[in-house]
Amino acid sequence: MRIGVVCYPTAGGSGVVATELAMALADRGHALHVLSYAPPLRLPAFDDRIRYHEVEVTSYPLFRYPPYDAALASRIAETAEEEGLDVVHVHYAIPHALAAVLAREVVAPRRLPVVTTLHGTDITIVGQDRAYARMTRHAIRASDAVTSVSGWLRAETDRVFGPTREIDVVPNFVDPVRFAPQPDRARRRAFARPDDALLVHVSNFRPVKRAVSAVEVLAKVHAERPAVLLMVGEGPDRAACEARARELGVRDRVRFVGAQTEVETLLPLADLFLLPSEFESFGLAVLESMACGTPAVAFEAGGLPEVVRDGVDGRLLPPCDDAAMARAVLDLLGAPARLRELSEAARAGAVERFGRDRVVPLYEAVYRRAVGGAGAASPPAAGA
Ligand code: GMT
């Protein structure tokens, strides 16, 4: 198939899933066209199976807000016509789904089925904002097929917008070859001494991630045994994390390495992954860590219980209980055999349940159905 992929280029999970999916689909023989306003973080620069189409937004003194949605819709329509797209798959509802639905209308009578994947904050935070809610609901209904990354997110979509239509759950996935345990732990010495425990946190440091709590947990752990926290990523709360580390006297124990394109080289070095998010619709960073044999300690919130099985391949604690998280980390660090069991189960579970060869065909099935013409949900009732 000739598949258009629309996503954000930044370090957020939706852009990462979109890019990983594009690479996996190219490996399976499809022709891929990625549309965004900048090259997505993990998009390979030299891969002629995946063409990148930049969305250019022209500014004009009249515009206080340059109309990205219109520019994106134009680019989708143009790419569909020039490249003969069979389907366009948009990641993150706002404004991508709306732009794709508009492009579909523009290219008619040529068919352009729209597949929308809901990732999380497009429903749980931004999509619920009064400014966007009605249009988000409309775009979901008008898409030819809709997927969500967890059962929890599907239920949340129904709760927020009312049951709008059928939504398929297609979970996040991981490439088990790139994301794998590294028996050679020599690189770990760049961050931690042999007697240090090494904890890792990867996120975009948005408030929902509660990244400062990772520093709090590190401080509590380090008070009882030497530990280092590796902070990977960039975002609004990064400076607050650094300030808190200084206040708690553990600044030299927290290593900030910024946004990294190859997190698979860092994740296997750690003993545990800390994810103190208030909630996650899925938790892609956790899955990637598990595939590397680094189990996660997180909260029982959102879709995380669909990824981490408490006591089997990680730990899930009561939401926002940082003290419980620190206790769980100390317990595991103090029981190396138990930690090893969790690590092995995390790797095995990630590969068996969320390996890319298991999940990517589910997207292909959704495309086939959309192309086959199952069609969008019936138009919303007046006033909906
Ligand atoms: O929170 C982020 O990292 C951004 C957000 C996004 O859509 O870019 O991530 C969401 O999508 C990921 C991929 O599907 C999920 O694994 C994350 O759990 C989800 N984030 C939240 O729900 C907070």
Coordinates of C-alpha atoms and ligand atoms in Angstrom, one line a residue:
M1 CA 0.0 0.0 0.0
R2 CA 1.0 3.6 -0.3
I3 CA 0.5 5.0 3.1
G4 CA 0.6 8.6 4.3
V5 CA 1.6 9.2 8.0
V6 CA 0.9 12.5 9.7
C7 CA 2.5 13.1 13.1
Y8 CA 4.2 15.6 15.4
P9 CA 8.0 15.6 14.9
T10 CA 8.8 16.1 18.6
A11 CA 9.9 13.6 21.3
G12 CA 6.3 12.8 22.4
G13 CA 5.1 9.2 22.2
S14 CA 2.7 9.8 19.3
G15 CA 5.5 11.0 16.9
V16 CA 7.7 8.1 18.0
V17 CA 5.0 5.5 17.4
A18 CA 4.2 7.0 14.0
T19 CA 7.9 7.0 13.0
E20 CA 8.5 3.4 14.3
L21 CA 5.4 2.3 12.4
A22 CA 6.5 3.9 9.2
M23 CA 9.8 2.1 9.5
A24 CA 8.1 -1.2 10.3
L25 CA 5.6 -0.8 7.4
A26 CA 8.5 0.0 5.0
D27 CA 10.2 -3.2 6.1
R28 CA 7.0 -5.0 5.2
G29 CA 7.1 -3.7 1.6
H30 CA 4.7 -0.7 1.8
A31 CA 5.6 2.8 0.4
L32 CA 5.6 5.4 3.1
H33 CA 5.1 9.2 3.0
V34 CA 5.6 11.0 6.3
L35 CA 4.1 14.5 6.7
S36 CA 5.1 16.9 9.5
Y37 CA 6.3 20.4 10.1
A38 CA 9.9 19.1 10.7
P39 CA 11.6 15.7 10.3
P40 CA 10.4 13.5 13.1
L41 CA 13.0 12.7 15.7
R42 CA 13.6 9.0 14.9
L43 CA 13.0 9.3 11.1
P44 CA 16.0 7.9 9.3
A45 CA 17.6 10.6 7.1
F46 CA 18.6 8.2 4.3
D47 CA 15.8 5.7 3.6
D48 CA 14.3 6.0 0.2
R49 CA 11.4 3.8 1.2
I50 CA 10.1 6.6 3.5
R51 CA 9.7 10.0 1.9
Y52 CA 9.3 13.0 4.1
H53 CA 7.0 15.8 3.0
E54 CA 7.4 19.0 5.0
V55 CA 4.3 21.1 5.8
E56 CA 5.2 24.7 5.3
V57 CA 3.2 27.3 7.0
T58 CA 3.4 30.7 5.4
S59 CA 3.1 33.6 7.8
Y60 CA 1.4 36.9 7.0
P61 CA 1.1 40.1 9.2
L62 CA -2.7 39.5 9.4
F63 CA -2.2 36.1 11.1
R64 CA -1.8 36.1 14.8
Y65 CA -1.9 32.3 14.5
P66 CA -0.6 30.9 11.2
P67 CA -3.3 28.4 10.0
Y68 CA -1.3 25.1 10.3
D69 CA -4.5 23.0 9.9
A70 CA -5.1 24.5 6.4
A71 CA -1.5 24.1 5.4
L72 CA -1.5 20.5 6.6
A73 CA -4.8 19.7 4.8
S74 CA -3.3 21.1 1.6
R75 CA -0.2 19.0 1.9
I76 CA -2.1 15.9 2.6
A77 CA -4.4 16.5 -0.4
E78 CA -1.3 17.2 -2.6
T79 CA 0.6 14.2 -1.4
A80 CA -2.5 11.9 -1.9
E81 CA -2.8 13.1 -5.5
E82 CA 0.8 13.1 -6.4
E83 CA 1.8 9.9 -4.7
G84 CA -1.4 8.0 -5.1
L85 CA -1.9 7.4 -1.4
D86 CA -4.3 4.5 -0.6
V87 CA -4.8 5.7 3.0
V88 CA -3.7 8.4 5.3
H89 CA -3.0 7.5 9.0
V90 CA -2.9 10.5 11.4
H91 CA -1.4 10.2 14.8
Y92 CA -2.9 12.5 17.5
A93 CA -6.3 13.7 16.9
I94 CA -5.7 17.5 17.1
P95 CA -5.5 19.0 14.5
H96 CA -4.3 16.1 12.4
A97 CA -7.6 14.2 12.1
L98 CA -9.5 17.3 11.2
A99 CA -7.0 18.3 8.5
A100 CA -7.1 14.7 7.0
V101 CA -10.9 14.7 6.9
L102 CA -10.8 18.1 5.1
A103 CA -8.2 16.8 2.6
R104 CA -10.4 13.7 2.0
E105 CA -13.2 16.0 1.0
V106 CA -10.9 18.1 -1.2
V107 CA -9.5 15.2 -3.2
A108 CA -13.0 13.6 -3.9
P109 CA -14.0 11.8 -6.0
R110 CA -10.6 10.1 -5.4
R111 CA -10.9 8.0 -2.3
L112 CA -8.7 8.8 0.7
P113 CA -9.6 6.8 3.7
V114 CA -8.6 8.4 7.0
V115 CA -7.3 6.3 9.9
T116 CA -6.9 8.2 13.2
T117 CA -4.9 6.9 16.2
L118 CA -5.7 8.4 19.5
H119 CA -2.6 8.5 21.7
G120 CA -3.6 10.0 25.0
T121 CA -3.4 13.7 25.8
D122 CA -5.3 14.4 22.6
I123 CA -8.3 12.9 24.5
T124 CA -7.3 13.2 28.2
I125 CA -6.1 16.8 28.2
V126 CA -6.1 18.8 25.0
G127 CA -9.2 17.2 23.4
Q128 CA -11.3 18.0 26.4
D129 CA -10.5 21.6 26.3
R130 CA -13.7 23.6 25.4
A131 CA -11.8 25.2 22.5
Y132 CA -11.3 21.8 20.8
A133 CA -13.8 19.3 22.2
R134 CA -16.5 19.5 19.5
M135 CA -14.0 19.4 16.6
T136 CA -12.1 16.5 18.2
R137 CA -15.4 14.6 18.5
H138 CA -16.3 15.4 14.9
A139 CA -13.0 14.3 13.6
I140 CA -13.2 11.0 15.5
R141 CA -16.6 10.3 14.1
A142 CA -15.7 11.4 10.6
S143 CA -12.5 9.2 10.3
D144 CA -12.9 6.0 8.4
A145 CA -11.3 4.0 11.2
V146 CA -10.1 4.9 14.7
T147 CA -7.6 3.1 16.9
S148 CA -6.6 3.8 20.5
V149 CA -3.4 2.7 22.2
S150 CA -5.1 1.0 25.2
G151 CA -8.5 -0.3 26.3
W152 CA -8.3 2.4 29.0
L153 CA -8.0 5.2 26.4
R154 CA -10.9 3.8 24.4
A155 CA -13.1 3.8 27.5
E156 CA -11.9 7.3 28.3
T157 CA -12.8 8.4 24.8
D158 CA -16.3 7.0 25.2
R159 CA -16.6 8.6 28.6
V160 CA -15.5 12.1 27.5
F161 CA -17.2 12.3 24.1
G162 CA -20.0 9.8 24.6
P163 CA -19.8 6.5 22.6
T164 CA -19.1 8.0 19.1
R165 CA -18.2 4.9 17.1
E166 CA -16.2 1.7 17.0
I167 CA -12.6 2.1 18.1
D168 CA -10.0 -0.7 17.7
V169 CA -7.4 -1.0 20.4
V170 CA -3.9 -1.3 18.8
P171 CA -1.3 -1.1 21.5
N172 CA 2.1 0.6 21.2
F173 CA 4.8 -1.8 20.1
V174 CA 8.6 -2.2 20.3
D175 CA 11.3 -3.5 17.9
P176 CA 12.8 -6.3 20.0
V177 CA 16.0 -6.3 18.0
R178 CA 17.0 -2.7 18.6
F179 CA 15.6 -2.6 22.1
A180 CA 17.3 -5.5 23.8
P181 CA 19.3 -6.2 27.0
Q182 CA 23.0 -5.5 26.6
P183 CA 25.1 -8.0 28.5
D184 CA 28.1 -5.7 28.2
R185 CA 27.5 -3.3 31.0
A186 CA 30.8 -1.4 30.6
R187 CA 29.1 1.7 29.3
R188 CA 27.2 2.0 32.5
R189 CA 30.4 3.2 34.1
A190 CA 30.0 6.5 32.2
F191 CA 27.1 7.3 34.6
A192 CA 27.5 5.2 37.7
R193 CA 30.2 3.7 39.9
P194 CA 30.1 -0.1 40.4
D195 CA 28.4 0.2 43.8
D196 CA 25.8 2.7 42.5
A197 CA 22.2 1.6 41.6
L198 CA 21.3 3.2 38.3
L199 CA 17.7 4.5 37.8
V200 CA 16.5 6.0 34.5
H201 CA 13.6 8.3 33.6
V202 CA 12.7 9.1 30.0
S203 CA 10.0 11.6 29.1
N204 CA 9.2 15.0 27.6
F205 CA 9.1 16.5 31.1
R206 CA 5.6 17.8 30.7
P207 CA 3.6 18.3 34.0
V208 CA 1.6 15.0 33.5
K209 CA 5.0 13.1 33.8
R210 CA 5.6 14.4 37.3
A211 CA 9.3 14.2 36.5
V212 CA 10.3 16.1 39.7
S213 CA 9.0 13.1 41.6
A214 CA 11.7 11.0 40.0
V215 CA 14.2 13.2 41.7
E216 CA 12.4 12.9 45.0
V217 CA 12.4 9.2 44.7
L218 CA 16.1 9.2 43.8
A219 CA 16.9 11.3 46.9
K220 CA 14.9 8.8 49.2
V221 CA 16.7 5.8 47.6
H222 CA 20.1 7.5 47.8
A223 CA 19.6 8.2 51.5
E224 CA 19.7 4.5 52.1
R225 CA 22.1 3.2 49.4
P226 CA 24.2 4.9 46.7
A227 CA 22.1 5.6 43.5
V228 CA 22.3 7.7 40.4
L229 CA 19.3 8.9 38.3
L230 CA 19.7 9.3 34.5
M231 CA 17.2 11.8 33.2
V232 CA 16.7 11.5 29.4
G233 CA 14.6 14.1 27.5
E234 CA 13.8 17.7 27.4
G235 CA 10.7 19.7 28.3
P236 CA 9.0 22.3 30.6
D237 CA 9.8 20.7 33.9
R238 CA 13.5 19.9 33.3
A239 CA 14.8 23.0 35.1
A240 CA 12.5 22.3 38.1
C241 CA 14.0 18.8 38.3
E242 CA 17.5 20.3 38.4
A243 CA 16.5 22.8 41.0
R244 CA 14.9 20.2 43.2
A245 CA 17.9 17.9 42.9
R246 CA 20.1 20.9 44.1
E247 CA 17.7 21.5 47.1
L248 CA 17.7 17.9 48.1
G249 CA 21.5 17.8 47.9
V250 CA 21.6 15.2 45.2
R251 CA 22.5 17.3 42.2
D252 CA 25.7 15.3 41.6
R253 CA 23.5 12.1 41.6
V254 CA 21.2 13.2 38.8
R255 CA 22.6 13.1 35.2
F256 CA 20.6 15.1 32.6
V257 CA 21.5 13.9 29.1
G258 CA 18.8 15.8 27.1
A259 CA 16.7 14.3 24.3
Q260 CA 18.3 11.2 22.8
T261 CA 17.4 9.6 19.5
E262 CA 18.9 6.3 20.5
V263 CA 17.4 5.6 23.9
E264 CA 18.0 1.9 23.3
T265 CA 21.7 2.5 24.1
L266 CA 20.8 3.9 27.5
L267 CA 17.8 2.0 28.8
P268 CA 19.6 -1.4 29.1
L269 CA 22.3 0.2 31.4
A270 CA 19.8 0.9 34.2
D271 CA 18.5 -1.3 37.0
L272 CA 15.0 0.2 37.0
F273 CA 12.9 2.7 35.1
L274 CA 11.1 5.3 37.1
L275 CA 7.8 6.6 35.7
P276 CA 5.9 8.8 38.2
S277 CA 3.3 10.0 35.7
E278 CA 0.0 10.9 37.0
F279 CA -1.4 8.7 34.3
E280 CA -0.3 7.3 30.9
S281 CA -2.7 6.1 28.2
F282 CA -0.1 3.4 27.5
G283 CA 3.5 4.3 28.5
L284 CA 5.7 3.7 25.4
A285 CA 8.9 4.6 27.3
V286 CA 8.1 1.9 29.8
L287 CA 7.6 -0.7 27.1
E288 CA 10.9 0.2 25.4
S289 CA 12.6 -0.1 28.8
M290 CA 11.0 -3.5 29.5
A291 CA 12.2 -4.8 26.1
C292 CA 15.7 -3.8 27.2
G293 CA 15.3 -5.9 30.4
T294 CA 14.9 -2.8 32.6
P295 CA 11.7 -3.2 34.5
A296 CA 9.6 -0.2 35.5
V297 CA 8.3 1.1 38.7
A298 CA 5.2 3.2 38.0
F299 CA 1.7 4.0 39.2
E300 CA -1.4 2.1 38.7
A301 CA -3.0 4.7 36.5
G302 CA -4.5 5.0 33.0
G303 CA -3.4 2.2 30.6
L304 CA -0.3 1.3 32.6
P305 CA -1.8 -1.9 34.1
E306 CA -2.3 -3.1 30.5
V307 CA 1.5 -2.9 30.0
V308 CA 3.1 -3.6 33.4
R309 CA 1.9 -6.6 35.4
D310 CA 2.5 -5.7 39.1
G311 CA 4.9 -8.1 40.7
V312 CA 5.4 -10.1 37.5
D313 CA 7.4 -7.8 35.2
G314 CA 7.5 -4.5 37.1
R315 CA 5.8 -2.7 40.0
L316 CA 2.7 -0.5 40.0
L317 CA 2.1 1.6 43.1
P318 CA -0.9 3.7 44.3
P319 CA -1.1 6.8 42.1
C320 CA 1.2 9.7 43.1
D321 CA 2.6 7.9 46.2
D322 CA 6.3 8.8 45.8
A323 CA 7.2 7.3 49.1
A324 CA 5.7 3.9 48.1
M325 CA 7.7 4.2 44.8
A326 CA 10.9 4.8 46.7
R327 CA 10.2 1.9 49.0
A328 CA 9.5 -0.5 46.1
V329 CA 12.7 0.6 44.4
L330 CA 14.7 -0.1 47.6
D331 CA 13.1 -3.5 48.1
L332 CA 14.0 -4.5 44.5
L333 CA 17.5 -3.2 44.7
G334 CA 17.9 -5.1 47.9
A335 CA 16.8 -8.4 46.3
P336 CA 18.9 -8.9 43.2
A337 CA 17.5 -12.4 42.4
R338 CA 13.9 -10.9 42.4
L339 CA 15.1 -8.0 40.3
R340 CA 16.6 -10.4 37.8
E341 CA 13.3 -12.3 37.6
L342 CA 11.4 -9.1 36.9
S343 CA 13.9 -8.1 34.3
E344 CA 13.6 -11.4 32.4
A345 CA 9.8 -11.3 32.6
A346 CA 9.8 -7.7 31.4
R347 CA 11.9 -8.5 28.3
A348 CA 9.9 -11.7 27.5
G349 CA 6.5 -10.0 28.1
A350 CA 7.4 -7.0 26.0
V351 CA 8.5 -9.1 23.1
E352 CA 5.6 -11.6 23.2
R353 CA 2.8 -9.1 23.9
F354 CA 4.0 -6.0 22.2
G355 CA 6.7 -7.1 19.7
R356 CA 6.4 -5.2 16.4
D357 CA 5.7 -8.3 14.3
R358 CA 2.6 -9.0 16.5
V359 CA 1.3 -5.4 16.5
V360 CA 2.0 -3.9 13.1
P361 CA -0.2 -6.4 11.2
L362 CA -3.1 -5.1 13.4
Y363 CA -2.6 -1.7 11.8
E364 CA -2.4 -3.3 8.3
A365 CA -5.8 -5.0 9.0
V366 CA -7.3 -1.6 10.0
Y367 CA -5.9 -0.1 6.8
R368 CA -7.4 -2.9 4.7
R369 CA -10.8 -2.4 6.3
A370 CA -10.7 1.3 5.8
V371 CA -9.6 1.0 2.2
G372 CA -12.3 -1.7 1.7
G373 CA -14.8 1.0 2.5
A374 CA -16.3 0.2 5.9
G375 CA -16.5 4.0 6.0
A376 CA -16.9 6.7 8.6
A377 CA -19.5 6.7 11.3
S378 CA -22.8 8.3 10.4
P379 CA -22.7 12.1 10.6
P380 CA -23.2 13.5 14.1
A381 CA -26.7 14.5 15.1
A382 CA -27.4 18.2 14.8
G383 CA -26.0 20.1 17.8
A384 CA -23.7 17.2 18.7
Ligands
GMT1 O1 2.9 12.2 26.9 C1 3.6 12.1 25.9 O2 4.7 11.6 25.9 C2 3.0 12.6 24.7 C3 1.9 11.8 24.1 C4 1.8 12.0 22.7 O3 0.8 11.6 22.2 O4 2.7 12.5 22.0 O5 2.1 10.4 24.5 C5 1.0 9.6 24.6 O6 1.2 8.7 23.5 C6 2.1 7.6 23.7 C7 2.2 6.8 22.4 O7 1.0 6.2 22.1 C8 1.7 6.8 24.9 O8 2.5 5.7 25.1 C9 1.7 7.7 26.1 O9 1.3 7.0 27.3 C10 0.8 8.9 25.9 N1 1.0 9.9 27.0 C11 0.1 10.1 28.0 O10 -1.0 9.5 28.0 C12 0.4 11.1 29.0

